Short mmCIF file of C-alpha atoms and ligand atoms in Angstrom, two decimals:
data_model
loop_
_atom_site.label_atom_id
_atom_site.label_comp_id
_atom_site.label_asym_id
_atom_site.label_seq_id
_atom_site.Cartn_x
_atom_site.Cartn_y
_atom_site.Cartn_z
CA MET V 30 0.44 -0.10 -23.05
CA TYR V 31 1.14 3.21 -21.44
CA LYS V 32 3.85 1.74 -19.28
CA LEU V 33 5.56 0.32 -22.34
CA ARG V 34 5.35 3.62 -24.14
CA LEU V 35 6.92 5.46 -21.24
CA LEU V 36 9.68 2.92 -20.96
CA CYS V 37 10.39 3.40 -24.66
CA GLN V 38 10.61 7.12 -24.05
CA LEU V 39 13.00 6.51 -21.21
CA GLN V 40 15.19 4.31 -23.37
CA HIS V 41 15.03 6.85 -26.16
CA SER V 42 16.24 9.56 -23.86
CA CYS V 43 19.20 7.37 -22.94
CA ILE V 44 20.01 6.85 -26.59
CA ARG V 45 20.10 10.58 -27.06
CA GLY V 46 22.81 10.63 -24.46
CA LEU V 47 20.77 12.08 -21.66
CA PRO V 48 20.26 10.14 -18.48
CA PRO V 49 16.57 9.43 -17.92
CA HIS V 50 16.43 11.26 -14.61
CA ARG V 51 16.94 14.52 -16.44
CA PHE V 52 13.39 14.13 -17.65
CA LEU V 53 11.95 13.61 -14.21
CA ALA V 54 10.43 16.53 -12.42
CA SER V 55 11.48 17.46 -8.89
CA ALA V 56 14.49 15.19 -8.86
CA HIS V 57 14.94 15.59 -5.10
CA LYS V 58 12.87 12.82 -3.59
CA ARG V 59 13.02 13.86 0.00
CA ARG V 60 10.40 16.19 1.25
CA PRO V 61 11.78 19.21 3.04
CA GLN V 62 12.07 18.45 6.70
CA LEU V 63 10.78 21.11 9.00
CA GLY V 64 12.24 19.43 12.04
CA ALA V 65 15.55 20.87 11.02
CA VAL V 66 14.42 24.43 11.47
CA GLN V 67 15.05 25.69 14.96
CA SER V 68 11.82 25.01 16.76
CA ASP V 69 11.44 28.39 18.48
CA GLN V 70 12.02 30.20 15.20
CA LEU V 71 9.50 27.99 13.49
CA GLU V 72 6.90 28.41 16.22
CA GLN V 73 7.29 32.14 16.03
CA LEU V 74 6.76 32.15 12.28
CA LYS V 75 3.78 29.86 12.58
CA SER V 76 2.03 31.87 15.25
CA GLU V 77 2.79 35.14 13.53
CA TYR V 78 1.92 34.25 9.94
CA PHE V 79 0.49 30.78 9.50
CA VAL V 80 -2.37 30.76 11.97
CA ARG V 81 -4.12 33.16 9.66
CA SER V 82 -5.95 31.77 6.70
CA GLU V 83 -6.03 34.89 4.57
CA ALA V 84 -3.45 36.44 2.31
CA LEU V 85 -0.15 37.91 3.52
CA SER V 86 1.41 40.96 1.96
CA ASN V 87 4.38 40.56 -0.37
CA ALA V 88 6.60 42.13 2.28
CA GLU V 89 5.46 39.60 4.85
CA TRP V 90 6.08 36.68 2.49
CA GLN V 91 9.49 38.04 1.65
CA HIS V 92 10.28 38.15 5.34
CA VAL V 93 9.09 34.56 5.91
CA ARG V 94 11.04 33.32 2.91
CA SER V 95 14.26 35.01 3.97
CA VAL V 96 13.98 33.83 7.58
CA LEU V 97 13.51 30.24 6.45
CA SER V 98 16.05 30.11 3.65
CA GLY V 99 18.71 32.38 5.04
CA ARG V 100 19.22 30.91 8.47
CA ASN V 101 18.85 27.20 8.14
CA LYS V 102 21.27 24.88 6.42
CA TYR V 103 18.57 22.40 5.43
CA ILE V 104 16.44 24.92 3.58
CA SER V 105 17.76 26.21 0.29
CA ALA V 106 16.42 28.41 -2.49
CA HIS V 107 15.43 25.16 -4.20
CA ASN V 108 13.08 23.85 -1.52
CA VAL V 109 12.03 26.90 0.52
CA ASP V 110 8.82 27.44 -1.47
CA ALA V 111 7.69 23.86 -0.99
CA VAL V 112 8.54 24.16 2.72
CA ILE V 113 6.37 27.26 3.02
CA LEU V 114 3.44 25.62 1.24
CA GLY V 115 3.90 22.61 3.50
CA MET V 116 3.37 24.96 6.42
CA CYS V 117 -0.03 25.99 5.08
CA ALA V 118 -1.19 22.49 4.27
CA SER V 119 -4.60 22.44 5.93
CA GLY V 120 -7.71 22.96 3.83
CA GLU V 121 -8.57 26.27 5.50
CA GLN V 122 -5.22 27.66 4.50
CA LEU V 123 -5.83 27.47 0.76
CA PRO V 124 -6.18 31.28 0.45
CA LEU V 125 -2.87 31.63 2.30
CA ALA V 126 -1.14 29.15 -0.01
CA LYS V 127 -2.53 30.87 -3.08
CA SER V 128 -1.37 34.22 -1.79
CA TYR V 129 2.16 32.80 -1.56
CA LEU V 130 2.00 31.73 -5.20
CA ARG V 131 0.91 35.26 -6.16
CA TYR V 132 3.87 36.62 -4.25
CA LEU V 133 6.20 34.30 -6.20
CA GLU V 134 4.74 35.47 -9.50
CA THR V 135 5.08 39.12 -8.51
CA SER V 136 8.68 38.48 -7.53
CA GLU V 137 9.26 36.60 -10.79
CA ILE V 138 10.26 33.46 -8.96
CA GLU V 139 9.32 30.38 -10.94
CA PRO V 140 7.73 27.76 -8.65
CA ASN V 141 9.28 24.33 -9.20
CA ALA V 142 7.40 21.03 -9.52
CA ALA V 143 7.66 20.29 -5.79
CA THR V 144 6.13 23.67 -4.95
CA LEU V 145 3.25 23.24 -7.40
CA GLY V 146 2.74 19.70 -6.15
CA ARG V 147 2.46 20.99 -2.60
CA LEU V 148 -0.12 23.49 -3.73
CA LEU V 149 -2.20 20.67 -5.27
CA ARG V 150 -2.13 18.94 -1.91
CA VAL V 151 -3.53 22.05 -0.26
CA TYR V 152 -6.39 22.09 -2.80
CA HIS V 153 -6.94 18.43 -1.95
CA SER V 154 -7.13 19.22 1.77
CA ALA V 155 -9.66 21.96 1.03
CA HIS V 156 -11.66 19.48 -1.05
CA GLN V 157 -11.89 17.19 1.96
CA LEU V 158 -13.63 19.98 3.86
CA ARG V 159 -15.94 21.27 1.14
CA MET V 160 -16.75 21.09 -2.55
CA LEU V 161 -14.33 23.22 -4.53
CA SER V 162 -15.72 26.03 -6.69
CA ASP V 163 -15.50 25.89 -10.50
CA LYS V 164 -12.83 28.56 -10.34
CA GLU V 165 -10.74 26.56 -7.88
CA GLN V 166 -11.13 23.44 -9.99
CA SER V 167 -9.97 25.26 -13.09
CA GLU V 168 -6.96 26.55 -11.10
CA ILE V 169 -6.12 22.94 -10.29
CA MET V 170 -6.30 22.02 -13.96
CA GLN V 171 -4.01 24.89 -14.88
CA ILE V 172 -1.42 23.66 -12.39
CA CYS V 173 -1.80 20.08 -13.63
CA ASP V 174 -1.34 21.14 -17.24
CA ARG V 175 1.66 23.22 -16.27
CA LEU V 176 3.28 20.31 -14.45
CA GLN V 177 2.48 17.80 -17.13
CA GLY V 178 3.50 20.11 -19.93
CA SER V 179 6.90 20.87 -18.50
CA HIS V 180 8.16 17.30 -18.33
CA GLU V 181 7.85 14.36 -20.64
CA ILE V 182 7.77 11.95 -17.72
CA LEU V 183 6.94 12.81 -14.16
CA ASP V 184 8.50 11.14 -11.16
CA ALA V 185 6.30 9.22 -8.72
CA SER V 186 6.10 12.06 -6.23
CA SER V 187 4.84 14.53 -8.86
CA CYS V 188 2.36 11.94 -10.16
CA GLU V 189 1.03 11.53 -6.64
CA ASN V 190 0.61 15.27 -6.22
CA LEU V 191 -1.24 15.44 -9.54
CA ILE V 192 -3.51 12.62 -8.39
CA TYR V 193 -4.42 14.56 -5.23
CA GLY V 194 -5.21 17.61 -7.32
CA LEU V 195 -7.25 15.75 -9.93
CA VAL V 196 -9.43 13.84 -7.49
CA ALA V 197 -10.48 17.19 -6.03
CA THR V 198 -12.14 18.04 -9.37
CA THR V 199 -15.53 16.87 -10.59
CA GLU V 200 -14.82 16.64 -14.32
CA HIS V 201 -11.22 15.60 -14.67
CA TRP V 202 -10.57 13.14 -11.85
CA GLN V 203 -10.31 10.19 -14.25
CA ARG V 204 -6.99 11.58 -15.49
CA ALA V 205 -5.69 10.47 -12.08
CA VAL V 206 -5.86 6.84 -13.27
CA HIS V 207 -3.36 7.76 -15.97
CA PHE V 208 -0.95 9.09 -13.33
CA LEU V 209 -1.35 5.94 -11.23
CA GLN V 210 -0.10 4.08 -14.30
CA MET V 211 2.72 6.57 -14.75
CA MET V 212 3.80 6.06 -11.13
CA LYS V 213 4.36 2.39 -11.92
CA VAL V 214 7.20 3.34 -14.28
CA THR V 215 9.42 4.42 -11.43
CA SER V 216 7.81 2.84 -8.36
CA THR V 217 4.62 1.32 -6.99
CA PRO V 218 1.72 3.67 -6.34
CA THR V 219 1.33 4.42 -2.65
CA VAL V 220 -1.60 3.35 -0.49
CA SER V 221 -2.72 6.99 -0.30
CA ALA V 222 -2.66 7.51 -4.07
CA TYR V 223 -4.54 4.28 -4.76
CA SER V 224 -7.05 5.00 -2.00
CA ALA V 225 -7.68 8.55 -3.22
CA VAL V 226 -8.51 7.37 -6.75
CA ALA V 227 -10.58 4.39 -5.62
CA ALA V 228 -12.60 6.55 -3.20
CA LYS V 229 -13.23 9.08 -5.96
CA ALA V 230 -14.31 6.34 -8.35
CA PHE V 231 -16.91 5.15 -5.82
CA THR V 232 -18.10 8.72 -5.23
CA CYS V 233 -18.44 9.31 -8.98
CA SER V 234 -20.39 6.09 -9.58
CA GLN V 235 -17.58 4.17 -11.24
CA PRO V 236 -17.61 1.20 -8.84
CA GLU V 237 -15.99 -1.29 -11.22
CA LEU V 238 -12.93 0.92 -11.56
CA ALA V 239 -12.81 1.28 -7.78
CA TRP V 240 -13.07 -2.47 -7.15
CA ARG V 241 -10.39 -3.14 -9.75
CA LEU V 242 -8.02 -0.72 -8.03
CA LEU V 243 -8.75 -2.28 -4.64
CA GLU V 244 -7.97 -5.78 -5.92
CA GLU V 245 -4.78 -4.43 -7.51
CA MET V 246 -3.76 -2.87 -4.18
CA LEU V 247 -4.29 -6.09 -2.27
CA GLU V 248 -2.26 -8.06 -4.80
CA GLN V 249 0.59 -5.76 -3.80
CA ARG V 250 -0.19 -6.25 -0.12
CA LYS V 251 -1.35 -2.65 0.26
CA LEU V 252 -4.30 -2.19 2.57
CA PRO V 253 -6.88 0.38 1.37
CA LYS V 254 -7.56 3.33 3.66
CA CYS V 255 -10.95 3.65 5.30
CA GLU V 256 -11.91 6.65 3.15
CA VAL V 257 -12.48 4.14 0.34
CA TYR V 258 -15.10 2.16 2.28
CA VAL V 259 -16.75 5.35 3.53
CA ALA V 260 -17.03 6.54 -0.09
CA GLN V 261 -18.39 3.15 -1.19
CA LEU V 262 -21.07 3.25 1.52
CA GLU V 263 -22.01 6.88 0.84
CA SER V 264 -22.31 6.19 -2.84
CA SER V 265 -24.31 2.97 -2.25
CA ALA V 266 -26.75 4.86 -0.03
CA ARG V 267 -27.75 7.08 -2.95
CA ASP V 268 -29.46 4.09 -4.58
CA VAL V 269 -31.91 2.72 -2.03
CA ALA V 270 -33.03 -0.18 -4.22
CA GLY V 271 -29.49 -1.45 -4.82
CA PHE V 272 -28.11 -0.50 -1.41
CA ALA V 273 -28.21 -3.91 0.30
CA LEU V 274 -26.53 -5.53 -2.70
CA GLN V 275 -23.67 -3.02 -2.62
CA VAL V 276 -23.13 -3.43 1.14
CA ASP V 277 -23.21 -7.19 0.62
CA ARG V 278 -20.45 -6.81 -1.98
CA LEU V 279 -18.35 -4.76 0.43
CA LEU V 280 -18.78 -7.32 3.22
CA HIS V 281 -17.80 -10.17 0.88
CA PHE V 282 -14.70 -8.20 -0.10
CA LEU V 283 -13.73 -7.57 3.54
CA GLY V 284 -14.15 -11.26 4.34
CA LYS V 285 -12.22 -12.47 1.31
CA HIS V 286 -9.24 -10.29 2.15
CA ASN V 287 -9.50 -10.61 5.91
CA ILE V 288 -9.79 -6.84 6.38
CA LEU V 289 -10.92 -5.34 9.67
CA ILE V 290 -12.92 -2.13 9.42
CA THR V 291 -11.99 0.92 11.46
CA ASP V 292 -14.28 2.62 13.96
CA LYS V 293 -14.84 5.33 11.36
CA VAL V 294 -16.26 2.86 8.83
CA ALA V 295 -18.21 1.10 11.60
CA GLN V 296 -19.76 4.44 12.56
CA GLN V 297 -20.71 5.04 8.94
CA LEU V 298 -22.53 1.70 8.88
CA LEU V 299 -24.31 2.53 12.15
CA ASN V 300 -25.39 5.92 10.75
CA LEU V 301 -26.70 4.40 7.53
CA ALA V 302 -28.63 1.81 9.53
CA GLN V 303 -30.41 4.65 11.32
CA GLN V 304 -31.23 6.33 8.01
CA MET V 305 -32.36 3.15 6.24
CA PRO V 306 -33.66 0.70 8.85
CA GLN V 307 -35.55 -1.28 6.19
CA GLN V 308 -32.35 -2.04 4.31
CA LEU V 309 -29.80 -2.33 7.07
CA GLN V 310 -29.69 -3.13 10.78
CA VAL V 311 -26.39 -2.80 12.61
CA THR V 312 -25.57 -3.54 16.25
CA SER V 313 -22.24 -2.92 17.91
CA THR V 314 -21.33 -6.13 19.74
CA HIS V 315 -18.60 -8.31 21.25
CA LEU V 316 -17.96 -12.03 21.37
CA GLU V 317 -18.69 -14.18 24.37
CA ARG V 318 -17.12 -17.58 25.06
CA LEU V 319 -16.61 -19.88 22.08
CA GLY V 320 -17.31 -17.09 19.62
CA LYS V 321 -20.93 -16.38 20.51
CA CYS V 322 -22.21 -12.97 19.39
CA ALA V 323 -23.57 -11.03 22.37
CA ALA V 324 -26.20 -9.41 20.13
CA CYS V 325 -27.78 -12.20 18.04
CA GLN V 326 -26.52 -15.13 20.17
CA GLN V 327 -25.30 -17.01 17.10
CA HIS V 328 -21.91 -18.72 17.15
CA LEU V 329 -19.40 -17.58 14.58
CA GLU V 330 -18.55 -20.08 11.88
CA HIS V 331 -15.96 -22.75 12.55
CA VAL V 332 -12.63 -21.82 11.00
CA ALA V 333 -11.96 -25.33 9.67
CA ILE V 334 -11.22 -25.75 6.00
CA SER V 335 -12.90 -28.44 3.89
CA GLU V 336 -11.26 -31.76 3.06
CA ALA V 337 -10.75 -30.63 -0.52
CA GLU V 338 -9.15 -27.36 0.63
CA PHE V 339 -6.89 -29.27 2.98
CA ALA V 340 -5.87 -31.65 0.20
CA SER V 341 -4.94 -28.80 -2.14
CA LEU V 342 -3.09 -26.98 0.64
CA ARG V 343 -1.14 -30.10 1.60
CA ASP V 344 -0.28 -30.93 -2.01
CA ALA V 345 0.79 -27.37 -2.76
CA PHE V 346 2.97 -27.30 0.33
CA LEU V 347 4.54 -30.69 0.07
CA ASP V 348 5.06 -30.59 -3.65
CA LYS V 349 5.45 -27.03 -4.89
CA VAL V 350 6.52 -25.03 -1.88
CA LEU V 351 8.61 -27.34 0.25
CA ILE V 352 10.18 -29.55 -2.36
CA ARG V 353 10.43 -27.61 -5.63
CA ASN V 354 11.32 -24.30 -4.03
CA ASP V 355 13.95 -26.13 -2.06
CA ILE V 356 13.05 -24.69 1.29
CA PHE V 357 15.08 -27.51 2.79
CA GLN V 358 18.15 -25.85 1.30
CA LYS V 359 19.98 -25.67 4.60
CA SER V 360 19.60 -29.41 5.06
CA THR V 361 21.36 -32.15 3.17
CA PRO V 362 19.30 -34.36 0.82
CA ALA V 363 20.25 -37.31 3.02
CA GLU V 364 18.80 -35.61 6.08
CA VAL V 365 15.57 -34.73 4.30
CA GLU V 366 15.23 -38.34 3.11
CA ARG V 367 15.92 -39.66 6.60
CA PHE V 368 13.25 -37.30 7.96
CA LYS V 369 10.65 -38.28 5.36
CA ARG V 370 11.26 -41.97 6.11
CA TYR V 371 10.93 -41.29 9.84
CA VAL V 372 7.58 -39.53 9.30
CA GLU V 373 6.33 -42.39 7.07
CA GLN V 374 7.13 -44.83 9.87
CA THR V 375 5.84 -42.89 12.87
CA ALA V 376 2.98 -40.65 11.63
CA PRO V 377 0.20 -39.77 12.22
CA TYR V 378 0.66 -37.43 15.18
CA ASP V 379 -1.86 -35.32 17.06
CA CYS V 380 0.64 -32.52 17.44
CA VAL V 381 4.06 -31.61 16.04
CA ILE V 382 6.19 -29.51 18.38
CA ASP V 383 8.98 -27.20 17.29
CA GLY V 384 11.24 -28.10 20.20
CA LEU V 385 13.73 -25.30 19.95
CA ASN V 386 11.05 -22.68 19.41
CA VAL V 387 9.24 -23.89 22.54
CA ALA V 388 12.41 -24.08 24.62
CA TYR V 389 13.38 -20.52 23.70
CA SER V 390 9.91 -19.04 23.97
CA THR V 391 10.54 -17.54 27.39
CA GLY V 392 13.99 -16.23 26.46
CA ASN V 393 17.08 -17.82 24.92
CA LYS V 394 19.53 -16.83 27.65
CA LYS V 395 18.31 -19.52 30.02
CA PRO V 396 20.57 -22.43 31.06
CA PRO V 397 19.99 -25.72 29.16
CA PRO V 398 18.32 -27.50 32.11
CA GLN V 399 15.57 -24.86 32.13
CA LEU V 400 15.15 -25.03 28.36
CA ALA V 401 14.83 -28.80 28.44
CA GLN V 402 12.44 -28.65 31.39
CA LEU V 403 10.16 -26.22 29.55
CA LEU V 404 10.02 -28.50 26.52
CA ALA V 405 9.32 -31.48 28.76
CA THR V 406 6.45 -29.56 30.39
CA VAL V 407 4.89 -28.91 26.98
CA VAL V 408 5.24 -32.60 26.08
CA ARG V 409 3.56 -33.46 29.39
CA TYR V 410 0.69 -31.06 28.55
CA PHE V 411 -0.14 -33.17 25.48
CA LYS V 412 0.65 -36.48 27.18
CA GLU V 413 -1.97 -35.70 29.84
CA ARG V 414 -4.46 -35.16 27.03
CA ARG V 415 -3.49 -38.53 25.53
CA LYS V 416 -2.03 -36.92 22.43
CA ARG V 417 0.64 -38.49 20.30
CA VAL V 418 3.35 -35.92 19.63
CA LEU V 419 6.42 -35.48 17.47
CA VAL V 420 9.14 -33.21 18.82
CA LEU V 421 11.47 -31.68 16.26
CA GLY V 422 14.81 -30.54 17.57
CA ARG V 423 18.48 -30.10 16.79
CA GLN V 424 21.41 -32.38 17.47
CA HIS V 425 22.85 -30.05 20.11
CA MET V 426 19.81 -30.64 22.30
CA ARG V 427 21.25 -34.10 23.09
CA SER V 428 23.53 -32.37 25.57
CA TRP V 429 20.62 -30.81 27.47
CA SER V 430 19.61 -32.03 30.92
CA LYS V 431 19.38 -35.84 30.89
CA PRO V 432 16.20 -36.40 33.00
CA ALA V 433 14.15 -33.90 30.98
CA MET V 434 15.42 -35.20 27.63
CA GLN V 435 14.76 -38.76 28.75
CA TYR V 436 11.19 -37.82 29.67
CA ILE V 437 10.71 -36.24 26.23
CA GLN V 438 12.16 -39.23 24.40
CA SER V 439 10.05 -41.73 26.25
CA ASN V 440 6.82 -39.78 25.80
CA ALA V 441 7.16 -38.44 22.27
CA CYS V 442 8.61 -39.26 18.88
CA VAL V 443 11.77 -37.17 18.56
CA PHE V 444 13.61 -36.22 15.39
CA LEU V 445 16.80 -34.17 15.66
CA THR V 446 18.14 -32.34 12.60
CA SER V 447 21.61 -30.96 12.04
CA ASN V 448 22.32 -27.73 13.86
CA ILE V 449 22.04 -25.51 10.80
CA SER V 450 18.68 -26.79 9.50
CA GLN V 451 15.61 -24.58 9.50
CA ASP V 452 12.80 -26.01 11.57
CA ASP V 453 9.66 -24.65 9.90
CA PRO V 454 9.81 -26.77 6.73
CA PHE V 455 10.18 -29.94 8.84
CA LEU V 456 7.36 -28.85 11.14
CA LEU V 457 4.96 -28.05 8.31
CA TYR V 458 5.88 -31.18 6.39
CA ALA V 459 5.21 -33.47 9.35
CA THR V 460 2.00 -31.68 10.35
CA LEU V 461 0.45 -31.56 6.88
CA HIS V 462 1.59 -35.06 6.02
CA SER V 463 0.02 -36.36 9.23
CA GLY V 464 -3.51 -35.32 8.27
CA GLN V 465 -6.25 -32.77 8.67
CA ASP V 466 -6.64 -33.19 12.42
CA THR V 467 -3.00 -32.65 13.33
CA ASP V 468 -1.96 -29.53 15.26
CA PHE V 469 1.43 -27.92 15.66
CA PHE V 470 3.15 -26.02 18.44
CA SER V 471 5.28 -22.98 17.61
CA ARG V 472 5.30 -19.23 18.08
CA ASP V 473 6.43 -18.67 14.52
CA LEU V 474 3.88 -16.80 12.40
CA MET V 475 4.92 -18.66 9.24
CA ARG V 476 4.58 -15.46 7.19
CA SER V 477 7.07 -16.39 4.51
CA HIS V 478 5.47 -19.79 3.98
CA ALA V 479 2.02 -18.25 3.65
CA PHE V 480 3.41 -15.75 1.17
CA LEU V 481 4.97 -18.45 -1.02
CA LEU V 482 1.57 -20.05 -1.52
CA GLY V 483 0.21 -17.10 -3.46
CA ASN V 484 -3.02 -15.21 -2.92
CA GLU V 485 -5.45 -18.05 -3.56
CA LEU V 486 -4.05 -20.56 -1.10
CA LYS V 487 -2.81 -18.01 1.39
CA SER V 488 -6.19 -17.53 3.03
CA THR V 489 -6.70 -21.32 3.17
CA PHE V 490 -3.30 -21.63 4.83
CA ARG V 491 -4.15 -18.88 7.33
CA ARG V 492 -7.39 -20.61 8.29
CA TRP V 493 -5.62 -23.94 8.67
CA GLN V 494 -2.90 -22.23 10.73
CA GLN V 495 -5.45 -20.52 12.97
CA GLU V 496 -7.25 -23.79 13.62
CA HIS V 497 -4.13 -25.81 14.39
CA GLN V 498 -1.44 -23.58 15.91
CA TYR V 499 -0.67 -23.86 19.61
CA SER V 500 1.90 -21.67 21.29
CA LEU V 501 3.23 -20.95 24.74
CA ALA V 502 1.51 -17.91 26.24
CA THR V 503 3.50 -17.72 29.45
CA GLN V 504 5.19 -19.68 32.17
CA THR V 505 4.65 -18.91 35.80
CA GLN V 506 7.92 -18.20 37.60
CA PRO V 507 10.16 -19.85 38.56
CA MET V 508 9.75 -23.02 36.52
CA GLY V 509 6.08 -23.14 37.29
CA LYS V 510 3.08 -24.11 35.26
CA ILE V 511 2.80 -23.24 31.62
CA VAL V 512 -0.10 -21.41 30.01
CA VAL V 513 -0.75 -22.69 26.53
CA LYS V 514 -2.42 -20.50 23.93
CA GLU V 515 -4.87 -22.79 22.22
CA PRO V 516 -6.08 -22.19 18.68
CA ILE V 517 -9.16 -20.02 18.17
CA ARG V 518 -11.58 -22.32 16.43
CA TYR V 519 -13.98 -19.79 14.94
CA LEU V 520 -13.56 -17.37 12.03
CA LEU V 521 -11.98 -14.03 12.88
CA SER V 522 -12.83 -12.40 9.57
CA THR V 523 -16.05 -10.89 8.19
CA HIS V 524 -18.53 -13.64 7.30
CA LYS V 525 -22.22 -14.37 6.95
CA LEU V 526 -24.13 -16.74 9.24
CA ASP V 527 -27.65 -18.13 9.05
CA LYS V 528 -30.54 -15.72 8.58
CA GLY V 529 -28.30 -13.46 6.47
CA VAL V 530 -26.52 -11.99 9.50
CA TRP V 531 -22.97 -10.77 8.96
CA HIS V 532 -20.33 -10.40 11.64
CA VAL V 533 -17.68 -7.79 11.02
CA PRO V 534 -14.52 -7.41 13.17
CA CYS V 535 -13.40 -3.84 13.94
CA ILE V 536 -10.20 -2.07 14.93
CA GLU V 537 -9.80 1.40 16.34
CA SER V 538 -7.87 3.00 13.50
CA TYR V 539 -6.17 2.26 10.20
CA THR V 540 -2.87 0.50 10.20
CA ALA V 541 -0.94 -0.30 7.04
CA ASN V 542 0.58 -3.46 8.51
CA PRO V 543 -1.86 -5.25 10.78
CA SER V 544 -0.56 -8.02 13.02
CA ASP V 545 -0.56 -11.56 11.65
CA ARG V 546 -1.29 -12.94 15.10
CA PHE V 547 -4.61 -14.60 15.71
CA GLU V 548 -6.34 -12.43 18.25
CA VAL V 549 -10.03 -11.92 18.85
CA PRO V 550 -11.01 -8.30 18.08
CA GLN V 551 -12.80 -6.68 21.00
CA ARG V 552 -15.43 -4.97 18.91
CA TRP V 553 -17.65 -6.47 16.21
CA LEU V 554 -20.65 -5.35 14.21
CA CYS V 555 -23.63 -7.64 13.88
CA VAL V 556 -25.12 -6.64 10.52
CA LYS V 557 -28.42 -7.68 8.99
CA LEU V 558 -29.09 -6.73 5.40
CA ALA V 559 -32.39 -6.76 3.54
CA ALA V 560 -32.59 -9.79 1.22
CA THR V 561 -30.32 -9.17 -1.74
CA ASN V 562 -31.78 -11.56 -4.26
ZN1 LIG Y 29 -24.61 -11.28 15.94
#
């Protein structure tokens, strides 16, 4: 509703003959860059004025302002105040930042939206160190009202600043949800803005709001920051009776979305286990061979998907994704038909090999005889294991070294497409069509195909991919043996085993874009919760 209303306002402003951006606060989107200031000059200013956390005199501020704005081409009268507040951004420097605002008032300089937004961020940093006083919280509200009152619609950057300010208050933080909505008018809320509101919602016992925001983030492929999970755990710990149930909900969520926790969240779980040993037991652990937990000695669950899941994945791929979305667009219909007929006649296979991908996996500058030899070596790897393989390739591979190509053709089914075709659709078609036990060989991470399946089937696809994807790890030089990376057959995401024991994979620190590769995390938590029913 709100979004619609704002859009109407935007349209209305256009009708009145004013471009909508005139109504947006702080029209400059770029934050002032300090890197542009000469570093020695900046260091001098910092050590002289910004290491202190108390107020500066008006004369000192005037000096700082004139040094920064007068001698650097990137700092103008328009952004110098925001630059200065950016230089006192840590929580301890709140008194310093406030003293700068007093100086501006005394000098009758009106702070712009960017400057006030920066100040809200300093309040937010202070809030991360300690609880803000009532007076400080009412100062935040005054700034928020001032910003909101001065513009009909705020741009995303101002909304974000307001969110940081509001979540530092006890009474008014829920207004931040309204600004998350407002951000959507001009952009998508950032990970930080979402995480700040969700964490606050957990802290203030509004878990349903928090979970809703987290689900919304993940729909947009934004990974929540660890502060959210820390807040969820802290808040859960306040209710001893419901604690195990809340942790259980968090672990289910992590598993569903394949999220690894950071060391910070892991430490929080370990601390809580010490405080509440009746409710929670946590051991830091690692996996031994074949996915056995070094702590409880249980094997992690097999990654395989059920027959029904496989059937829905195959149908979705073959019907909706590959055919209707016309992924074969670079091929001719005749070629696709020829391929489908070939698969009907020669399937099932144990493994489908992306020939070109394999040949180029140790570099694409190699001479054709080496490329062909590498592919032949991979075919031999499966031949020795009595596997029936299909090699997909391109027409131009016919000109590769004769002995190697002859070996491939006499030990595998081979289908060559035109030189402009894309290989993945053919590979996935043949593999899925061939049945639930069929593997494939390629380095490609298949990201775009997983994405096309939508959220529901994506995790099924990823599990199927993890169970069935082979790739070439390395080749000993020159032209030596190959090392094949075999699929990891156990689950790499958070999941519960027998006796109510959870296994939770960890990473060192937060990353917004974790790798899609299937790698076994070095550190895990072995978590036992009190019965939750
Ligand atoms: Zn264990």
